[in-house]
């Protein structure tokens, strides 16, 4: 389908509107004018015949008609479009005034004492098919002679006037349309200038120049809404790009540390010959660094996959108590080494992806274990709530300052970088928890009181479980 520009469409619309308005107005004015002219002419005909009948009735005999022909002609106002004939009732003419020489056929006349009205007007055709209207009436002279008076008018001049009027209206219509084309094109182009400015701004946007914004100053209301929406979108894109950029920088930084460690330790070891035990220790620490790198890579890959729209959850019904016990068993070794107890109180079933559920809870537990002092207990609680299921992991410990709480779920975010930058910390654990909860349509919330307790709560929304 052919695409017309907005200017062309709007201009076309204005031209059609102008044409319709001009045509309707022109037609109505034409109708009113022609009706007025014809009714005026008909009234004049009736008035003339009435006047002439009164005048003729005062004459003595037919001879007086010729004597008073000037006054007779004055009775029809001497208009050359008019004709007058006074005849005997047998049709013989006594007096005739007909400068335009159009036919005056004898016709039924209004009887002497009957009032003449426009309904008595007859019409017929003259030369060149012109329209002629006339009326006849009987008058009685003083000597008792009845005569018929006929007054007629050719409407040729009226037809010419109206045809001129039609031509002028058509010209006005054409000029109006031309003016509408020009004016609307200029005005529409001017009105659309802010749109072009927005298109120019949009064309200038690249991944490196996401700080560009749509101009808002001259934008009319409708475009203002669009520009604001586009600017919001650009802001979100810019934030997204910034996050990706920051993520790349953090990732590079986090991979550089273990690789630097690896290289440094190996260089030092190679500087001189060493005992087998030293080489063994070196290889052991190399493996630890490699583990850290592969953990980071695995976490990053998981986060990337979890963000892809195609990620398919394999939800199953999970008995929270059973599953949590299993996870706690898995942590048994670490917790007993740390002298920390894990207490589970769970009465709920969760409809979730089993692997992801384990992963989320494990991440929270491993954090809690890291910050819980020996002899203390970590409480894991799962309950059915109005919202769905809430599962919290709470541990006594140093707590987290309120300023950090919001940022904990950002990738690579660690409260104390120097302290937690050990081989066990990648700073991705909580962002993975957040991704998992988002995949389940739920959320994760952090609460902490300094030097008291820290609690992370997973909120699984209520979902209808398929049969
Ligand atoms: N229970 C907790 N008590 C105090 N601080 C915590 C607790 N859980 C997490 N944090 C803080 O939140 C930060 C981010 O945690 P996250 O799990 O994302 O990363 P990490 O534990 O440092 O690394 P990873 O989980 O990848 O090994 C931690 O570095 C720590 O500072
Ligand atoms: Mg962690």
Coordinates of C-alpha atoms and ligand atoms in Angstrom, one line a residue:
X1 CA 0.0 0.0 0.0
X2 CA 1.2 3.5 -0.9
X3 CA 2.2 5.5 2.2
X4 CA 1.3 9.2 2.2
X5 CA 3.1 11.6 4.4
X6 CA 1.2 13.1 7.4
X7 CA 1.4 16.5 5.7
X8 CA -0.2 15.1 2.5
X9 CA -2.9 13.4 4.5
X10 CA -3.8 16.4 6.6
X11 CA -3.7 18.7 3.5
X12 CA -6.0 16.3 1.7
X13 CA -8.4 16.3 4.6
X14 CA -8.5 20.1 4.8
X15 CA -9.1 20.4 1.1
X16 CA -11.9 17.9 1.2
X17 CA -13.5 19.8 4.2
X18 CA -13.1 23.1 2.4
X19 CA -14.6 21.7 -0.8
X20 CA -17.6 20.2 1.1
X21 CA -18.2 23.4 3.1
X22 CA -17.9 25.7 0.0
X23 CA -20.2 23.4 -2.1
X24 CA -22.9 23.2 0.6
X25 CA -22.8 26.9 1.3
X26 CA -22.7 27.8 -2.4
X27 CA -25.7 25.4 -3.1
X28 CA -27.8 26.8 -0.2
X29 CA -27.1 30.4 -1.2
X30 CA -27.9 29.6 -4.9
X31 CA -31.2 28.0 -3.9
X32 CA -32.2 30.9 -1.6
X33 CA -31.3 33.5 -4.3
X34 CA -33.2 31.8 -7.1
X35 CA -36.3 31.3 -5.0
X36 CA -36.2 34.9 -3.9
X37 CA -35.8 36.3 -7.4
X38 CA -38.6 34.1 -8.9
X39 CA -41.0 34.8 -6.0
X40 CA -40.3 38.6 -6.3
X41 CA -41.0 38.4 -10.1
X42 CA -44.2 36.5 -9.5
X43 CA -45.4 39.1 -6.9
X44 CA -44.6 41.9 -9.3
X45 CA -46.6 40.2 -12.1
X46 CA -49.6 39.9 -9.8
X47 CA -49.3 43.4 -8.5
X48 CA -49.0 44.8 -12.1
X49 CA -52.1 43.0 -13.3
X50 CA -54.1 44.1 -10.2
X51 CA -53.0 47.7 -10.8
X52 CA -53.8 47.5 -14.6
X53 CA -57.2 46.0 -13.9
X54 CA -58.1 48.9 -11.6
X55 CA -56.8 51.4 -14.2
X56 CA -58.6 49.8 -17.2
X57 CA -61.9 49.7 -15.2
X58 CA -61.8 53.5 -15.1
X59 CA -61.5 53.9 -18.9
X60 CA -64.7 54.8 -20.8
X61 CA -64.2 52.6 -24.0
X62 CA -61.6 50.5 -25.8
X63 CA -60.4 53.7 -27.7
X64 CA -59.2 55.2 -24.4
X65 CA -56.7 52.3 -24.1
X66 CA -54.6 53.7 -27.0
X67 CA -54.9 57.2 -25.6
X68 CA -53.5 56.1 -22.2
X69 CA -50.9 53.6 -23.5
X70 CA -48.1 55.5 -21.7
X71 CA -49.8 54.9 -18.4
X72 CA -50.5 51.3 -19.3
X73 CA -46.8 50.7 -20.0
X74 CA -46.0 52.5 -16.8
X75 CA -48.1 49.9 -15.1
X76 CA -45.6 47.3 -16.0
X77 CA -42.7 49.6 -15.0
X78 CA -41.5 49.8 -18.6
X79 CA -39.2 46.8 -18.1
X80 CA -38.1 45.4 -21.5
X81 CA -38.3 41.9 -20.0
X82 CA -42.0 42.5 -19.5
X83 CA -44.8 42.3 -22.0
X84 CA -48.4 43.6 -21.8
X85 CA -51.4 42.8 -24.0
X86 CA -54.9 44.0 -23.7
X87 CA -57.4 42.1 -25.9
X88 CA -61.0 41.6 -26.4
X89 CA -62.4 38.4 -25.0
X90 CA -62.5 36.9 -28.5
X91 CA -58.7 37.3 -28.7
X92 CA -58.4 40.4 -30.9
X93 CA -55.7 42.6 -29.5
X94 CA -56.5 46.2 -28.5
X95 CA -53.1 47.2 -27.3
X96 CA -49.7 45.3 -27.1
X97 CA -46.3 46.2 -25.6
X98 CA -43.8 43.4 -26.2
X99 CA -40.2 44.8 -26.8
X100 CA -38.7 41.3 -26.5
X101 CA -41.2 39.9 -28.9
X102 CA -41.8 36.7 -27.1
X103 CA -45.1 34.7 -27.7
X104 CA -48.1 35.7 -25.7
X105 CA -50.5 32.8 -26.1
X106 CA -54.1 33.4 -25.0
X107 CA -54.8 31.6 -21.8
X108 CA -57.5 31.3 -19.2
X109 CA -58.0 34.7 -17.5
X110 CA -59.1 35.4 -14.0
X111 CA -62.8 36.5 -14.0
X112 CA -63.5 40.2 -13.4
X113 CA -64.3 40.2 -9.8
X114 CA -62.0 37.4 -8.7
X115 CA -58.9 38.3 -6.7
X116 CA -55.6 37.6 -8.6
X117 CA -53.0 35.5 -6.8
X118 CA -49.7 33.9 -7.7
X119 CA -51.5 30.7 -8.2
X120 CA -53.0 32.2 -11.4
X121 CA -49.6 32.5 -13.0
X122 CA -48.9 30.3 -16.0
X123 CA -45.6 29.5 -17.5
X124 CA -44.5 28.7 -21.0
X125 CA -41.4 28.5 -23.2
X126 CA -40.2 31.3 -25.5
X127 CA -37.5 31.4 -28.2
X128 CA -34.2 29.6 -27.2
X129 CA -36.3 27.7 -24.7
X130 CA -36.4 30.6 -22.3
X131 CA -38.8 30.4 -19.4
X132 CA -41.8 32.9 -19.5
X133 CA -44.3 33.5 -16.8
X134 CA -47.5 35.4 -17.2
X135 CA -51.0 36.0 -15.8
X136 CA -54.2 37.1 -17.5
X137 CA -57.3 38.8 -15.9
X138 CA -60.6 40.1 -17.1
X139 CA -61.4 43.8 -16.6
X140 CA -64.6 45.6 -17.5
X141 CA -64.5 49.1 -19.1
X142 CA -67.0 51.7 -18.1
X143 CA -69.0 51.0 -21.3
X144 CA -69.3 47.4 -20.1
X145 CA -66.8 45.9 -22.6
X146 CA -64.9 43.1 -21.0
X147 CA -61.2 43.0 -22.0
X148 CA -58.5 40.6 -20.9
X149 CA -55.2 42.0 -19.6
X150 CA -52.1 39.8 -19.9
X151 CA -48.8 40.7 -18.2
X152 CA -45.8 38.4 -18.9
X153 CA -42.2 38.4 -18.0
X154 CA -39.3 36.6 -19.8
X155 CA -37.0 35.0 -17.2
X156 CA -34.0 34.9 -19.7
X157 CA -32.2 37.6 -17.7
X158 CA -32.8 35.8 -14.4
X159 CA -31.4 32.6 -15.9
X160 CA -28.4 34.5 -17.1
X161 CA -27.9 36.0 -13.7
X162 CA -28.2 32.7 -11.9
X163 CA -25.8 31.0 -14.4
X164 CA -23.3 33.8 -13.7
X165 CA -23.8 33.2 -10.0
X166 CA -23.1 29.5 -10.5
X167 CA -19.9 30.3 -12.4
X168 CA -18.7 32.7 -9.7
X169 CA -19.5 30.1 -7.0
X170 CA -17.5 27.5 -8.9
X171 CA -14.6 30.0 -9.2
X172 CA -14.8 30.7 -5.5
X173 CA -14.8 27.0 -4.7
X174 CA -11.7 26.4 -6.9
X175 CA -9.9 29.4 -5.3
X176 CA -10.9 28.3 -1.8
X177 CA -9.5 24.8 -2.5
X178 CA -6.3 26.2 -3.9
X179 CA -6.0 28.5 -0.8
X180 CA -6.7 25.5 1.4
X181 CA -4.0 23.4 -0.3
X182 CA -1.4 26.1 0.1
X183 CA -2.3 27.3 3.5
X184 CA -2.9 23.9 5.0
X185 CA 0.4 22.6 3.5
X186 CA 2.4 25.5 5.0
X187 CA 0.6 25.3 8.4
X188 CA 0.8 21.5 8.7
X189 CA 4.5 21.5 7.8
X190 CA 5.0 24.2 10.5
X191 CA 2.9 22.2 13.0
X192 CA 4.9 19.1 12.3
X193 CA 8.3 20.8 12.8
X194 CA 8.6 19.4 16.4
X195 CA 8.1 15.9 15.0
X196 CA 11.0 16.4 12.6
X197 CA 13.1 17.7 15.4
X198 CA 12.3 14.5 17.3
X199 CA 13.2 12.4 14.3
X200 CA 16.5 14.3 14.0
X201 CA 17.3 13.6 17.7
X202 CA 16.3 10.0 17.4
X203 CA 18.6 9.6 14.4
X204 CA 21.5 11.0 16.4
X205 CA 21.1 8.3 19.1
X206 CA 23.7 5.5 19.2
X207 CA 24.9 3.1 21.9
X208 CA 27.6 5.6 22.7
X209 CA 25.2 8.6 22.7
X210 CA 22.3 7.4 24.8
X211 CA 22.3 10.6 26.8
X212 CA 20.5 12.4 23.9
X213 CA 16.9 13.3 24.8
X214 CA 13.9 14.4 22.7
X215 CA 13.4 18.2 22.7
X216 CA 10.4 19.1 24.8
X217 CA 10.3 22.9 24.5
X218 CA 8.2 23.4 21.3
X219 CA 6.4 20.1 21.3
X220 CA 2.6 20.4 21.3
X221 CA 0.7 18.4 23.9
X222 CA 0.3 15.2 21.9
X223 CA 4.0 15.1 21.0
X224 CA 4.9 16.1 24.5
X225 CA 3.5 12.9 25.8
X226 CA 5.3 10.9 23.1
X227 CA 8.6 12.8 23.8
X228 CA 8.3 12.2 27.5
X229 CA 7.6 8.5 26.9
X230 CA 10.6 8.2 24.5
X231 CA 12.8 10.1 27.0
X232 CA 11.8 7.7 29.7
X233 CA 12.6 4.8 27.4
X234 CA 16.0 6.3 26.6
X235 CA 16.7 6.8 30.3
X236 CA 15.9 3.1 31.0
X237 CA 18.1 2.0 28.0
X238 CA 20.9 4.2 29.2
X239 CA 20.6 2.7 32.7
X240 CA 20.5 -0.8 31.2
X241 CA 23.6 0.0 29.1
X242 CA 25.4 1.5 32.1
X243 CA 24.6 -1.7 34.1
X244 CA 25.9 -3.9 31.4
X245 CA 29.0 -1.7 31.1
X246 CA 29.5 -1.8 34.9
X247 CA 28.9 -5.5 34.9
X248 CA 31.6 -6.0 32.3
X249 CA 34.1 -3.9 34.2
X250 CA 33.3 -5.7 37.5
X251 CA 33.6 -9.1 35.7
X252 CA 36.9 -8.2 34.2
X253 CA 38.1 -7.0 37.6
X254 CA 36.9 -10.1 39.4
X255 CA 38.6 -12.4 36.9
X256 CA 41.8 -10.4 36.9
X257 CA 42.3 -11.0 40.7
X258 CA 42.5 -14.8 40.7
X259 CA 44.4 -14.9 37.4
X260 CA 46.9 -12.4 38.9
X261 CA 47.2 -14.5 42.0
X262 CA 47.7 -17.7 39.9
X263 CA 50.4 -16.0 37.8
X264 CA 52.2 -14.4 40.8
X265 CA 52.3 -17.6 42.9
X266 CA 53.5 -19.6 39.9
X267 CA 56.2 -17.1 39.1
X268 CA 57.4 -17.0 42.7
X269 CA 57.5 -20.9 42.8
X270 CA 59.5 -21.0 39.6
X271 CA 62.1 -18.5 40.8
X272 CA 64.1 -21.3 42.3
X273 CA 63.9 -25.1 42.7
X274 CA 61.5 -26.2 45.4
X275 CA 60.5 -29.3 47.4
X276 CA 57.8 -31.5 46.2
X277 CA 55.6 -30.5 49.1
X278 CA 55.8 -26.9 48.1
X279 CA 54.8 -27.7 44.5
X280 CA 51.9 -29.7 45.9
X281 CA 50.8 -26.7 48.0
X282 CA 51.1 -24.5 45.0
X283 CA 49.0 -26.8 42.8
X284 CA 46.4 -27.0 45.6
X285 CA 46.1 -23.2 45.7
X286 CA 46.1 -23.1 41.9
X287 CA 43.1 -25.4 41.9
X288 CA 41.3 -23.1 44.4
X289 CA 41.9 -20.1 42.2
X290 CA 40.6 -22.0 39.2
X291 CA 37.5 -23.0 41.2
X292 CA 36.9 -19.4 41.9
X293 CA 37.2 -18.4 38.3
X294 CA 34.9 -21.2 37.2
X295 CA 32.4 -20.4 39.9
X296 CA 32.3 -16.8 38.7
X297 CA 31.9 -17.9 35.1
X298 CA 29.2 -20.4 36.0
X299 CA 27.3 -17.7 38.0
X300 CA 27.6 -15.1 35.2
X301 CA 26.3 -17.7 32.7
X302 CA 23.4 -18.6 34.9
X303 CA 22.4 -14.9 35.3
X304 CA 22.6 -14.4 31.5
X305 CA 20.5 -17.5 30.9
X306 CA 18.0 -16.5 33.6
X307 CA 17.5 -13.2 31.9
X308 CA 16.7 -14.7 28.5
X309 CA 13.0 -14.7 27.8
X310 CA 13.2 -18.3 26.6
X311 CA 14.3 -19.6 30.1
X312 CA 11.9 -22.5 30.9
X313 CA 11.1 -23.2 34.5
X314 CA 10.5 -26.8 35.4
X315 CA 8.1 -26.3 38.3
X316 CA 7.2 -29.1 40.6
X317 CA 5.4 -29.3 43.9
X318 CA 8.0 -29.1 46.6
X319 CA 7.5 -30.0 50.2
X320 CA 9.4 -27.2 51.8
X321 CA 10.2 -29.1 55.0
X322 CA 11.7 -32.1 53.2
X323 CA 13.6 -30.0 50.7
X324 CA 15.1 -27.7 53.4
X325 CA 16.2 -30.7 55.5
X326 CA 18.0 -32.1 52.5
X327 CA 19.8 -28.7 51.9
X328 CA 20.7 -28.5 55.6
X329 CA 22.2 -32.0 55.4
X330 CA 24.3 -30.8 52.5
X331 CA 25.6 -28.0 54.7
X332 CA 26.1 -30.3 57.6
X333 CA 29.9 -30.5 57.2
X334 CA 30.4 -26.7 56.9
X335 CA 28.0 -25.9 59.7
X336 CA 29.4 -28.3 62.2
X337 CA 33.0 -27.1 61.4
X338 CA 31.7 -23.5 62.1
X339 CA 29.9 -24.7 65.2
X340 CA 26.6 -23.3 63.9
X341 CA 23.2 -25.0 64.1
X342 CA 20.6 -24.8 61.4
X343 CA 17.0 -24.9 62.7
X344 CA 14.2 -25.6 60.2
X345 CA 10.5 -24.9 60.8
X346 CA 8.6 -25.4 57.5
X347 CA 5.0 -26.0 56.9
X348 CA 4.3 -25.2 53.3
X349 CA 4.5 -26.6 49.8
X350 CA 6.1 -24.5 47.1
X351 CA 5.4 -24.8 43.4
X352 CA 8.9 -24.1 42.0
X353 CA 11.8 -25.3 39.9
X354 CA 13.6 -27.7 42.3
X355 CA 17.1 -26.9 41.2
X356 CA 16.6 -23.2 41.4
X357 CA 14.8 -23.5 44.8
X358 CA 17.9 -25.3 46.1
X359 CA 20.2 -22.8 44.6
X360 CA 18.4 -19.8 46.1
X361 CA 18.2 -21.3 49.6
X362 CA 21.8 -22.6 49.4
X363 CA 23.0 -19.1 48.5
X364 CA 21.2 -17.6 51.6
X365 CA 22.4 -20.4 53.9
X366 CA 26.1 -20.0 52.8
X367 CA 25.9 -16.3 53.4
X368 CA 24.3 -16.9 56.8
X369 CA 26.9 -19.5 57.7
X370 CA 29.7 -17.0 56.9
X371 CA 28.3 -14.3 59.2
X372 CA 27.1 -16.4 62.1
X373 CA 29.3 -16.8 65.1
X374 CA 30.1 -20.3 66.5
X375 CA 27.5 -21.6 69.0
X376 CA 24.7 -19.6 67.3
X377 CA 21.7 -20.9 65.3
X378 CA 20.4 -20.0 61.8
X379 CA 16.6 -20.2 61.6
X380 CA 15.0 -21.3 58.4
X381 CA 11.2 -20.7 58.4
X382 CA 8.6 -21.4 55.7
X383 CA 5.0 -20.4 56.0
X384 CA 1.9 -20.2 53.9
X385 CA 0.8 -16.5 53.7
X386 CA -1.9 -14.5 52.0
X387 CA 0.5 -13.8 49.2
X388 CA 1.8 -17.3 48.7
X389 CA 4.7 -18.8 50.6
X390 CA 7.3 -16.9 52.5
X391 CA 10.6 -18.6 53.2
X392 CA 13.1 -16.8 55.5
X393 CA 16.7 -17.4 56.5
X394 CA 17.6 -15.5 59.6
X395 CA 21.0 -15.5 61.3
X396 CA 22.4 -13.6 64.3
X397 CA 25.5 -11.6 63.2
X398 CA 27.0 -8.2 62.6
X399 CA 24.1 -7.2 60.4
X400 CA 24.1 -4.9 57.3
X401 CA 23.9 -1.1 57.3
X402 CA 20.7 0.2 55.9
X403 CA 22.6 2.1 53.2
X404 CA 23.7 -1.3 51.7
X405 CA 20.5 -3.1 51.9
X406 CA 19.1 -1.9 48.5
X407 CA 22.4 -2.7 46.7
X408 CA 23.0 -6.2 48.1
X409 CA 21.2 -7.7 45.1
X410 CA 23.4 -5.9 42.5
X411 CA 25.9 -8.0 40.8
X412 CA 29.3 -8.1 42.3
X413 CA 28.1 -6.0 45.3
X414 CA 29.8 -6.8 48.5
X415 CA 29.5 -4.8 51.7
X416 CA 33.1 -5.1 52.7
X417 CA 35.1 -5.7 49.6
X418 CA 38.5 -6.2 51.3
X419 CA 37.1 -8.7 53.7
X420 CA 34.9 -10.7 51.5
X421 CA 37.2 -10.7 48.5
X422 CA 38.3 -14.1 49.5
X423 CA 38.4 -17.1 47.3
X424 CA 34.8 -18.0 48.4
X425 CA 33.1 -14.7 47.5
X426 CA 32.1 -13.6 44.1
X427 CA 29.4 -11.1 45.1
X428 CA 26.9 -12.8 42.7
X429 CA 25.1 -15.0 45.2
X430 CA 22.3 -12.6 46.0
X431 CA 21.8 -11.4 42.5
X432 CA 21.3 -15.0 41.5
X433 CA 18.7 -15.3 44.3
X434 CA 16.9 -12.2 43.0
X435 CA 16.9 -13.6 39.4
X436 CA 15.5 -16.9 40.6
X437 CA 12.7 -15.2 42.5
X438 CA 11.9 -13.0 39.4
X439 CA 11.7 -16.1 37.3
X440 CA 9.1 -17.4 39.7
X441 CA 7.2 -14.1 39.7
X442 CA 8.2 -13.5 43.3
X443 CA 10.6 -11.4 45.2
X444 CA 13.4 -11.4 47.8
X445 CA 13.6 -8.9 50.7
X446 CA 16.5 -8.2 53.0
X447 CA 16.0 -6.9 56.6
X448 CA 18.8 -6.4 59.1
X449 CA 19.4 -4.9 62.5
X450 CA 23.1 -4.0 63.2
X451 CA 24.8 -6.5 65.6
X452 CA 21.6 -8.4 66.0
X453 CA 20.0 -10.4 63.1
X454 CA 19.9 -10.4 59.4
X455 CA 16.9 -11.9 57.6
X456 CA 16.4 -12.7 53.9
X457 CA 12.9 -13.6 52.9
X458 CA 11.9 -15.3 49.7
X459 CA 8.4 -14.6 48.6
X460 CA 6.8 -17.2 46.2
X461 CA 3.5 -16.0 44.8
X462 CA 0.4 -18.1 45.0
X463 CA 0.1 -20.1 41.7
X464 CA -2.6 -22.5 40.7
X465 CA -1.0 -25.9 40.4
X466 CA -1.9 -27.7 37.2
X467 CA -3.5 -31.2 37.6
Ligands
LIG1 N1 23.7 -12.9 56.4 C1 24.4 -11.9 56.0 N2 24.9 -11.1 57.0 C2 25.7 -10.0 56.7 N3 26.0 -9.6 55.5 C3 25.5 -10.4 54.5 C4 24.7 -11.5 54.7 N4 24.4 -12.0 53.5 C5 25.0 -11.3 52.6 N5 25.7 -10.3 53.1 C6 26.4 -9.2 52.4 O1 25.9 -9.1 51.1 C7 27.0 -9.2 50.2 C8 26.5 -9.9 48.9 O2 26.2 -11.2 49.1 P1 26.3 -12.2 47.9 O3 25.8 -13.5 48.4 O4 25.7 -11.6 46.8 O5 27.8 -12.2 47.6 P2 29.0 -13.0 48.3 O6 28.4 -13.9 49.4 O7 30.0 -12.0 48.8 O8 29.6 -13.9 47.2 P3 29.1 -15.3 46.7 O9 27.7 -15.5 47.3 O10 29.0 -15.2 45.2 O11 30.0 -16.3 47.2 C9 28.0 -10.0 50.9 O12 29.3 -9.7 50.4 C10 27.9 -9.5 52.3 O13 28.6 -8.3 52.5
LIG2 MG1 26.8 -15.3 48.9

